[in-house]
PDB file of C-alpha atoms in Angstrom:
ATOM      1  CA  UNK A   1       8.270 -16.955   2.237  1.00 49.00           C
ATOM      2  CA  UNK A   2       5.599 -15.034   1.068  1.00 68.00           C
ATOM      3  CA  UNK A   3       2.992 -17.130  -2.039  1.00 87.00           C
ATOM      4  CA  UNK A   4       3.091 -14.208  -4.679  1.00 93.00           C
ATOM      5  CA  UNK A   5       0.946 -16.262  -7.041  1.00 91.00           C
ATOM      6  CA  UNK A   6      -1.950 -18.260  -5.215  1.00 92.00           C
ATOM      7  CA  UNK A   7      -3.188 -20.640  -7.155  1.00 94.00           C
ATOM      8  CA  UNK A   8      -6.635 -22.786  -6.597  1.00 94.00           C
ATOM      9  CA  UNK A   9      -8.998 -23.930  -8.848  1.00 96.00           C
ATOM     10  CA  UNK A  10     -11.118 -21.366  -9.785  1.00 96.00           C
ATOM     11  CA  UNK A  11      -9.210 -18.237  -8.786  1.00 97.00           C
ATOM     12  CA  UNK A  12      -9.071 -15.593 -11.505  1.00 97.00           C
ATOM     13  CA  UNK A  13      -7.810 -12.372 -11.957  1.00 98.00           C
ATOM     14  CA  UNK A  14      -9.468  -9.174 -14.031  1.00 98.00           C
ATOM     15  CA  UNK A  15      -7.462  -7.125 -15.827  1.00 98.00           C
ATOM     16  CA  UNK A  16      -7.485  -3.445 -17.639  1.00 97.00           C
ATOM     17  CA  UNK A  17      -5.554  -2.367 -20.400  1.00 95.00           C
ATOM     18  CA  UNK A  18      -4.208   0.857 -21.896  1.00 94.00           C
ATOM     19  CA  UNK A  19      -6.846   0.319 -24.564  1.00 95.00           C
ATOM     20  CA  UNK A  20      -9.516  -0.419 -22.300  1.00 95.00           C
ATOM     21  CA  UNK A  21      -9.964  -4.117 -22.959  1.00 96.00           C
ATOM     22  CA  UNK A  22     -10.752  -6.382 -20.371  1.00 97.00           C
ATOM     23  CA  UNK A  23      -9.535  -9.890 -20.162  1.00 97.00           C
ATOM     24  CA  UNK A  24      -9.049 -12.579 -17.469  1.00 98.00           C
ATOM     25  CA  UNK A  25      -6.964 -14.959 -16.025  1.00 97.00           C
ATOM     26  CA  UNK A  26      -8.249 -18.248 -14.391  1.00 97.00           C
ATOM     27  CA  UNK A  27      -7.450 -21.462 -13.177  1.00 97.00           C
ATOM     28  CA  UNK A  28      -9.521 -24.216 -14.574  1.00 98.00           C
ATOM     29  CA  UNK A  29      -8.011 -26.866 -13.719  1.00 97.00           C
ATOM     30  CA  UNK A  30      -5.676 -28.413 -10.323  1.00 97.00           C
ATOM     31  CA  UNK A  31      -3.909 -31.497 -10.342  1.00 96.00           C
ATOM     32  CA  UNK A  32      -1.663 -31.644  -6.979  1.00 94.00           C
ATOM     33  CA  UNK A  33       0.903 -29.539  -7.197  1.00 95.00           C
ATOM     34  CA  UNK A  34       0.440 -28.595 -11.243  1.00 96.00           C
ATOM     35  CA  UNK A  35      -2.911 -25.861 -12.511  1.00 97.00           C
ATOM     36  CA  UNK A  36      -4.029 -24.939 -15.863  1.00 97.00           C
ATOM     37  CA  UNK A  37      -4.399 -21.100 -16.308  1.00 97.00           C
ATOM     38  CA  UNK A  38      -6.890 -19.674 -19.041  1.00 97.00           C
ATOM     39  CA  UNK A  39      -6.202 -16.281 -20.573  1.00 96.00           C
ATOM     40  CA  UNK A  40      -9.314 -14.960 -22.297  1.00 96.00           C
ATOM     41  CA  UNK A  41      -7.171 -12.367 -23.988  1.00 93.00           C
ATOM     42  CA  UNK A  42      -5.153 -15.163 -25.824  1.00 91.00           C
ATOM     43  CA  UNK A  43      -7.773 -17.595 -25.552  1.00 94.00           C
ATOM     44  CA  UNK A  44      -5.004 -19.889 -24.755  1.00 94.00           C
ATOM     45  CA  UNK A  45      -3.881 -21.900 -21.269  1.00 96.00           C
ATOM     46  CA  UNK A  46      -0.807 -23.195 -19.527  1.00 97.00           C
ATOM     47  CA  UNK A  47       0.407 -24.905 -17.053  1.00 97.00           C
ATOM     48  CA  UNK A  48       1.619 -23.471 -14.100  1.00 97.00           C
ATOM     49  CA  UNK A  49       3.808 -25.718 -11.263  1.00 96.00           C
ATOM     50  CA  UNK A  50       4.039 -24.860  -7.673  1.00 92.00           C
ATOM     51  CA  UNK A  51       7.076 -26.456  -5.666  1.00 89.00           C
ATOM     52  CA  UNK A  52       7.829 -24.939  -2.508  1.00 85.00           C
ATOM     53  CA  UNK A  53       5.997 -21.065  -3.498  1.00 80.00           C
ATOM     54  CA  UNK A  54       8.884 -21.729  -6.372  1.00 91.00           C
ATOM     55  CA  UNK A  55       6.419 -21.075  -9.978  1.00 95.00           C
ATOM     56  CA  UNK A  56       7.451 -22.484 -12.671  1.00 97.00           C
ATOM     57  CA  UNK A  57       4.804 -21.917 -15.959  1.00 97.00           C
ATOM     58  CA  UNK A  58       5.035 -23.021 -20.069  1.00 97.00           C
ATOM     59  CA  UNK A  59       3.150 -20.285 -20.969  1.00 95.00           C
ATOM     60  CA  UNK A  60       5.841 -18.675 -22.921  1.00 95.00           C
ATOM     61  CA  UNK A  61       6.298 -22.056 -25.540  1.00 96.00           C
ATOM     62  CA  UNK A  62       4.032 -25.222 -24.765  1.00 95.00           C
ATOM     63  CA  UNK A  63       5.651 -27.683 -22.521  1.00 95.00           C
ATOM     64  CA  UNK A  64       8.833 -25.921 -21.814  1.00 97.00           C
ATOM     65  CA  UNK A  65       8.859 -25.028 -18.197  1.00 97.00           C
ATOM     66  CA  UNK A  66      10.790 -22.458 -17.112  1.00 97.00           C
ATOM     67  CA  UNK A  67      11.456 -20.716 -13.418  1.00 97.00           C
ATOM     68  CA  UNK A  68       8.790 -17.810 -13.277  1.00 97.00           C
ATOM     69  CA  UNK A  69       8.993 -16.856  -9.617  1.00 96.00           C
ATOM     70  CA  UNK A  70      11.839 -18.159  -7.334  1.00 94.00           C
ATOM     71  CA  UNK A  71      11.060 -19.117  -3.679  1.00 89.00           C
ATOM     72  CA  UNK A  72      14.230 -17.405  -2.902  1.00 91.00           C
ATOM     73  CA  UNK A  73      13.791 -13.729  -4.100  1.00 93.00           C
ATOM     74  CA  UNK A  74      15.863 -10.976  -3.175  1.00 95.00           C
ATOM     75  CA  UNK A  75      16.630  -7.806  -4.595  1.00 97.00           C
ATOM     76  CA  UNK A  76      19.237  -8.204  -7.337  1.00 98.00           C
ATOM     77  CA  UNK A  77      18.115 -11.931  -7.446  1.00 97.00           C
ATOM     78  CA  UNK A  78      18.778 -12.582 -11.165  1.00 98.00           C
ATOM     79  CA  UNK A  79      17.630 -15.930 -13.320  1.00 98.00           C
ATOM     80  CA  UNK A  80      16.752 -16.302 -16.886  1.00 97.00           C
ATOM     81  CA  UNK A  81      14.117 -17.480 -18.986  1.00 98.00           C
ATOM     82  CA  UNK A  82      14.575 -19.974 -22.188  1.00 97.00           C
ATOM     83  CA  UNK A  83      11.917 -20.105 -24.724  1.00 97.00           C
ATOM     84  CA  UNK A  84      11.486 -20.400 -28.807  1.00 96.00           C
ATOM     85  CA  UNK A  85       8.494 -17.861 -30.343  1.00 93.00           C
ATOM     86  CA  UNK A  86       8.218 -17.121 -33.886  1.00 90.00           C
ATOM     87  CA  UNK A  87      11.247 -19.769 -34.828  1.00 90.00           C
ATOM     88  CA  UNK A  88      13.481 -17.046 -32.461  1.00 92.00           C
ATOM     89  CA  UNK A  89      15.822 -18.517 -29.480  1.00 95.00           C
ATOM     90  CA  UNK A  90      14.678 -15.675 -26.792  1.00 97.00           C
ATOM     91  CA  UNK A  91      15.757 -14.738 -23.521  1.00 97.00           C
ATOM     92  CA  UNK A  92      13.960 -13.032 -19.966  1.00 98.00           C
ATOM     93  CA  UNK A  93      16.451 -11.677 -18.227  1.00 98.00           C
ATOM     94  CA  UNK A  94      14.609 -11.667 -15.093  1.00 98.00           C
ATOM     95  CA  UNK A  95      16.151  -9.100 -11.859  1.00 98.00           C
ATOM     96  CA  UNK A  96      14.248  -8.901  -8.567  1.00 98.00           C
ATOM     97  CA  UNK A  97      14.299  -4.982  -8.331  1.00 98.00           C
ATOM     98  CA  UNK A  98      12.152  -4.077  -5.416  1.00 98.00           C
ATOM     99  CA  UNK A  99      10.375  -5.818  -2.479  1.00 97.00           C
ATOM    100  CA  UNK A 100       7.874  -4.718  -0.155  1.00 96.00           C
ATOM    101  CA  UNK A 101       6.967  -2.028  -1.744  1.00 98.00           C
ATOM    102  CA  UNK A 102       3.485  -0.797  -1.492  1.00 98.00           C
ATOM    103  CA  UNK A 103       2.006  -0.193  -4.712  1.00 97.00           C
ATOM    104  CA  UNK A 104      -1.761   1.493  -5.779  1.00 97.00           C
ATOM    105  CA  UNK A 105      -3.404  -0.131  -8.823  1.00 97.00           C
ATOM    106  CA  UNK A 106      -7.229   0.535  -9.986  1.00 95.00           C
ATOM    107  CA  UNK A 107      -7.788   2.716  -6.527  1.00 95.00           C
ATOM    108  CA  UNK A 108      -6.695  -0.555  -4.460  1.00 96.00           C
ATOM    109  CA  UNK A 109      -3.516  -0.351  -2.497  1.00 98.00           C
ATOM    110  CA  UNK A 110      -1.398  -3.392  -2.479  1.00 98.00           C
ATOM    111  CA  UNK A 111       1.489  -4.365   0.243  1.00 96.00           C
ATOM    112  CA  UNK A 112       4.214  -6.585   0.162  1.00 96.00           C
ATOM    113  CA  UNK A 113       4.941  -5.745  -3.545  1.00 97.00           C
ATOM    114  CA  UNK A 114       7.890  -7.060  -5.805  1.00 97.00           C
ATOM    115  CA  UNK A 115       8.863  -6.062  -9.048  1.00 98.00           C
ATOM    116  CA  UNK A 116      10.213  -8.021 -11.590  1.00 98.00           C
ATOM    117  CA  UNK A 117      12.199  -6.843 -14.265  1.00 98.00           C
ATOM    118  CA  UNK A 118      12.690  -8.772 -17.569  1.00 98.00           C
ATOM    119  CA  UNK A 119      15.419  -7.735 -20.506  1.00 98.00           C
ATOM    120  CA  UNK A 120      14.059  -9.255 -23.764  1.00 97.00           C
ATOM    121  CA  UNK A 121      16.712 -10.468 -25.756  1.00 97.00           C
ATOM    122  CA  UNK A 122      17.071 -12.971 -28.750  1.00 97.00           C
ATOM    123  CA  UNK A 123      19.835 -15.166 -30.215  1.00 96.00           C
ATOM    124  CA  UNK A 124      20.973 -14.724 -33.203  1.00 92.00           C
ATOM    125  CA  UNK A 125      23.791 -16.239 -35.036  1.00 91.00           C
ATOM    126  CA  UNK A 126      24.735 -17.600 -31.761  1.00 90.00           C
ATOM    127  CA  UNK A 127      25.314 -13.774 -29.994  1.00 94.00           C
ATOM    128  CA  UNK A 128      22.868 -12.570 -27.532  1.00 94.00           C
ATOM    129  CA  UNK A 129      21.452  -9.395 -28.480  1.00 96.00           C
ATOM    130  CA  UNK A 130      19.686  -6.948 -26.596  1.00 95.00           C
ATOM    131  CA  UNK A 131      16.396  -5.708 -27.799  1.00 95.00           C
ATOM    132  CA  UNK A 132      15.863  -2.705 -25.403  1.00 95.00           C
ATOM    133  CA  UNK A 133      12.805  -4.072 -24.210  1.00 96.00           C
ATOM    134  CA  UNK A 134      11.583  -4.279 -20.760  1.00 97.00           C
ATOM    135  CA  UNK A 135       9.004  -5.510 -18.877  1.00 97.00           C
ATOM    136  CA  UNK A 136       7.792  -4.714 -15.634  1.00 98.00           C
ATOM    137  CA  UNK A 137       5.575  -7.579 -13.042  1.00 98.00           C
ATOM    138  CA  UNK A 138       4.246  -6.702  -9.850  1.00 98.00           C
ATOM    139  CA  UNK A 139       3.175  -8.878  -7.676  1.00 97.00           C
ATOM    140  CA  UNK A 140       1.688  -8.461  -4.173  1.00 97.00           C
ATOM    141  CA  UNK A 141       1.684 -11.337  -1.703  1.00 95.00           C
ATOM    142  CA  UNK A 142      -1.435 -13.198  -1.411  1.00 94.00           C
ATOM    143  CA  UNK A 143      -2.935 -11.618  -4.596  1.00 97.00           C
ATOM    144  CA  UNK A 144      -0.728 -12.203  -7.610  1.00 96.00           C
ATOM    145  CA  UNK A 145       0.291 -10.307 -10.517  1.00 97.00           C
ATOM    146  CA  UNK A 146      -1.516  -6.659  -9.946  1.00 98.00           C
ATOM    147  CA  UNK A 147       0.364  -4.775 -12.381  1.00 98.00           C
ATOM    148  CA  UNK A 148       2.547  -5.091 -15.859  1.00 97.00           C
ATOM    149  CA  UNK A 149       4.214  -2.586 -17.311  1.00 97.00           C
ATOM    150  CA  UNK A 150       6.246  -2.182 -19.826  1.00 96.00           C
ATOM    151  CA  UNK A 151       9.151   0.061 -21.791  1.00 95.00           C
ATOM    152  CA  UNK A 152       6.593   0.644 -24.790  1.00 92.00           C
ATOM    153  CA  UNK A 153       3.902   2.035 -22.464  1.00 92.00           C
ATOM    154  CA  UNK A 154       1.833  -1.205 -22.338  1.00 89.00           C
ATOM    155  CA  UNK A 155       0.226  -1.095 -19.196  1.00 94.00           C
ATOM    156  CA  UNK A 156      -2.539  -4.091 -17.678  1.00 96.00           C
ATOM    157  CA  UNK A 157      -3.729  -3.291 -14.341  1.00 97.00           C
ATOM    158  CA  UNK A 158      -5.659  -5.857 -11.775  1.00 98.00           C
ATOM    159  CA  UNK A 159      -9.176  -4.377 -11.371  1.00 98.00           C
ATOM    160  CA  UNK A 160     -10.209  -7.440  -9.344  1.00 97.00           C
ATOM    161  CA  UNK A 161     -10.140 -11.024  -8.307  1.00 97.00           C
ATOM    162  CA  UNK A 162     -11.571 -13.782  -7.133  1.00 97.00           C
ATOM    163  CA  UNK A 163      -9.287 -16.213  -4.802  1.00 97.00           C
ATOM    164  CA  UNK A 164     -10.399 -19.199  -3.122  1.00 91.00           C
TER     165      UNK A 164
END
Protein backbone atom coordinates (compact mmCIF):
# COMPACT_ATOMS: atom_id res chain seq x y z
CA UNK A 1 0.00 0.00 0.00
CA UNK A 2 1.19 3.03 -1.25
CA UNK A 3 1.48 6.37 1.85
CA UNK A 4 -0.49 9.05 -0.26
CA UNK A 5 -0.09 11.56 2.56
CA UNK A 6 3.47 11.46 4.29
CA UNK A 7 3.45 13.01 7.21
CA UNK A 8 6.67 14.14 9.48
CA UNK A 9 7.22 16.95 11.42
CA UNK A 10 8.07 19.64 9.43
CA UNK A 11 6.92 18.58 5.97
CA UNK A 12 4.90 21.22 4.14
CA UNK A 13 3.35 21.65 1.05
CA UNK A 14 3.07 25.07 -1.30
CA UNK A 15 0.22 25.72 -2.99
CA UNK A 16 -1.21 28.07 -6.03
CA UNK A 17 -4.52 29.21 -6.53
CA UNK A 18 -6.78 30.36 -9.36
CA UNK A 19 -6.33 33.81 -7.86
CA UNK A 20 -2.78 33.59 -7.48
CA UNK A 21 -2.51 33.35 -3.71
CA UNK A 22 -0.10 31.31 -2.15
CA UNK A 23 -0.61 29.45 1.03
CA UNK A 24 0.92 26.43 2.84
CA UNK A 25 0.40 23.43 4.52
CA UNK A 26 2.70 22.12 7.37
CA UNK A 27 3.11 19.86 10.05
CA UNK A 28 4.11 21.42 13.27
CA UNK A 29 3.69 19.14 15.43
CA UNK A 30 4.11 14.77 15.76
CA UNK A 31 2.99 12.86 18.54
CA UNK A 32 3.33 8.95 17.56
CA UNK A 33 1.01 8.10 15.33
CA UNK A 34 -1.22 11.63 15.55
CA UNK A 35 0.37 15.37 13.62
CA UNK A 36 -0.91 18.79 13.74
CA UNK A 37 -1.24 20.39 10.22
CA UNK A 38 -1.11 24.33 9.84
CA UNK A 39 -2.90 25.96 6.92
CA UNK A 40 -1.66 29.51 6.43
CA UNK A 41 -4.60 30.14 4.18
CA UNK A 42 -7.07 29.49 7.14
CA UNK A 43 -4.64 30.25 9.67
CA UNK A 44 -6.11 27.33 11.37
CA UNK A 45 -4.65 23.52 12.25
CA UNK A 46 -5.85 19.98 12.71
CA UNK A 47 -5.11 16.94 13.57
CA UNK A 48 -4.36 14.40 11.28
CA UNK A 49 -4.11 10.34 12.45
CA UNK A 50 -2.14 7.78 10.65
CA UNK A 51 -3.13 3.99 11.33
CA UNK A 52 -1.89 1.61 8.96
CA UNK A 53 -1.42 4.52 5.70
CA UNK A 54 -5.39 4.68 6.80
CA UNK A 55 -5.76 9.04 7.39
CA UNK A 56 -8.11 10.01 9.35
CA UNK A 57 -8.13 14.23 9.96
CA UNK A 58 -10.76 16.82 12.09
CA UNK A 59 -10.09 19.39 9.90
CA UNK A 60 -13.54 19.61 8.60
CA UNK A 61 -15.22 20.35 12.49
CA UNK A 62 -12.69 20.31 15.55
CA UNK A 63 -12.35 16.99 17.14
CA UNK A 64 -14.55 14.98 14.94
CA UNK A 65 -12.40 12.53 13.12
CA UNK A 66 -13.47 11.24 10.17
CA UNK A 67 -11.85 8.57 7.44
CA UNK A 68 -9.94 10.90 4.90
CA UNK A 69 -7.92 8.34 2.99
CA UNK A 70 -8.61 4.54 3.33
CA UNK A 71 -5.65 2.06 3.36
CA UNK A 72 -7.79 0.00 1.18
CA UNK A 73 -8.52 2.15 -1.97
CA UNK A 74 -9.80 0.94 -5.07
CA UNK A 75 -11.56 2.37 -7.81
CA UNK A 76 -15.26 2.68 -6.97
CA UNK A 77 -14.12 2.44 -3.25
CA UNK A 78 -16.88 4.60 -1.71
CA UNK A 79 -17.03 5.99 2.19
CA UNK A 80 -18.52 9.07 3.59
CA UNK A 81 -17.66 11.92 5.55
CA UNK A 82 -19.78 13.33 8.75
CA UNK A 83 -19.27 16.81 9.82
CA UNK A 84 -21.43 20.01 11.24
CA UNK A 85 -20.28 23.68 9.52
CA UNK A 86 -22.32 26.66 9.78
CA UNK A 87 -25.03 24.77 12.26
CA UNK A 88 -25.55 22.39 8.79
CA UNK A 89 -25.40 18.34 9.16
CA UNK A 90 -23.09 17.83 5.84
CA UNK A 91 -21.99 15.00 3.96
CA UNK A 92 -18.54 13.95 1.57
CA UNK A 93 -19.52 11.50 -0.45
CA UNK A 94 -16.15 10.32 -1.11
CA UNK A 95 -15.57 7.68 -4.59
CA UNK A 96 -12.07 6.48 -5.46
CA UNK A 97 -12.30 7.34 -9.28
CA UNK A 98 -8.90 6.75 -10.70
CA UNK A 99 -5.54 5.21 -9.64
CA UNK A 100 -2.25 5.34 -11.05
CA UNK A 101 -2.77 7.80 -13.11
CA UNK A 102 0.00 10.10 -14.00
CA UNK A 103 -0.90 13.55 -13.57
CA UNK A 104 1.23 17.12 -14.51
CA UNK A 105 0.77 19.94 -11.97
CA UNK A 106 2.98 23.34 -11.91
CA UNK A 107 5.36 21.73 -14.86
CA UNK A 108 6.08 18.64 -12.39
CA UNK A 109 4.80 15.28 -13.44
CA UNK A 110 3.43 13.13 -10.75
CA UNK A 111 2.94 9.08 -10.84
CA UNK A 112 0.96 6.85 -8.97
CA UNK A 113 -1.97 9.37 -8.86
CA UNK A 114 -5.56 8.86 -7.30
CA UNK A 115 -8.41 10.93 -7.50
CA UNK A 116 -10.87 11.44 -5.08
CA UNK A 117 -14.18 12.51 -5.70
CA UNK A 118 -16.44 14.12 -3.02
CA UNK A 119 -20.48 14.89 -3.52
CA UNK A 120 -21.30 17.72 -1.05
CA UNK A 121 -24.50 17.23 0.37
CA UNK A 122 -26.41 18.54 3.52
CA UNK A 123 -29.28 17.32 5.73
CA UNK A 124 -32.06 18.94 5.99
CA UNK A 125 -35.26 18.14 7.64
CA UNK A 126 -33.85 14.77 7.97
CA UNK A 127 -33.54 14.15 3.78
CA UNK A 128 -30.21 14.17 2.22
CA UNK A 129 -29.98 16.60 -0.43
CA UNK A 130 -27.65 16.97 -3.09
CA UNK A 131 -25.94 20.22 -3.62
CA UNK A 132 -24.30 19.60 -7.08
CA UNK A 133 -21.05 20.23 -5.77
CA UNK A 134 -17.95 18.38 -6.37
CA UNK A 135 -14.66 18.25 -5.42
CA UNK A 136 -11.78 16.82 -6.92
CA UNK A 137 -8.19 15.49 -4.64
CA UNK A 138 -5.25 14.20 -6.19
CA UNK A 139 -2.88 12.66 -4.58
CA UNK A 140 0.42 11.10 -5.75
CA UNK A 141 2.20 8.50 -3.66
CA UNK A 142 4.98 9.70 -1.63
CA UNK A 143 4.04 13.41 -2.14
CA UNK A 144 0.50 14.12 -1.00
CA UNK A 145 -2.26 16.15 -2.15
CA UNK A 146 -0.82 17.83 -5.61
CA UNK A 147 -3.96 18.98 -6.96
CA UNK A 148 -7.79 20.12 -5.96
CA UNK A 149 -10.21 20.84 -8.15
CA UNK A 150 -13.39 21.56 -8.07
CA UNK A 151 -17.07 21.82 -10.00
CA UNK A 152 -16.98 25.78 -9.50
CA UNK A 153 -13.57 26.10 -11.17
CA UNK A 154 -11.59 26.40 -7.89
CA UNK A 155 -8.40 25.10 -8.66
CA UNK A 156 -5.04 24.87 -5.91
CA UNK A 157 -2.11 23.36 -7.44
CA UNK A 158 1.21 21.96 -5.47
CA UNK A 159 4.07 24.23 -6.63
CA UNK A 160 6.40 22.54 -4.13
CA UNK A 161 7.31 20.76 -0.98
CA UNK A 162 9.39 20.03 1.50
CA UNK A 163 9.27 16.23 2.97
CA UNK A 164 11.44 14.87 5.50
Amino acid sequence: MNNYYPLDLHNEWHYKQKDGSTYVNKVTAANGNEYTMHNSAANTSSDVRMDNNQMSTDGLEKGNFQLWLPNDLEVEKKWVVNFKANGLDCLLLMTVKEMGITKEVSGHVYNDVICIEAESQIIMNGSQMALNFFTQYYYAAGVGLILTTSSAGDIHELTSCKLN
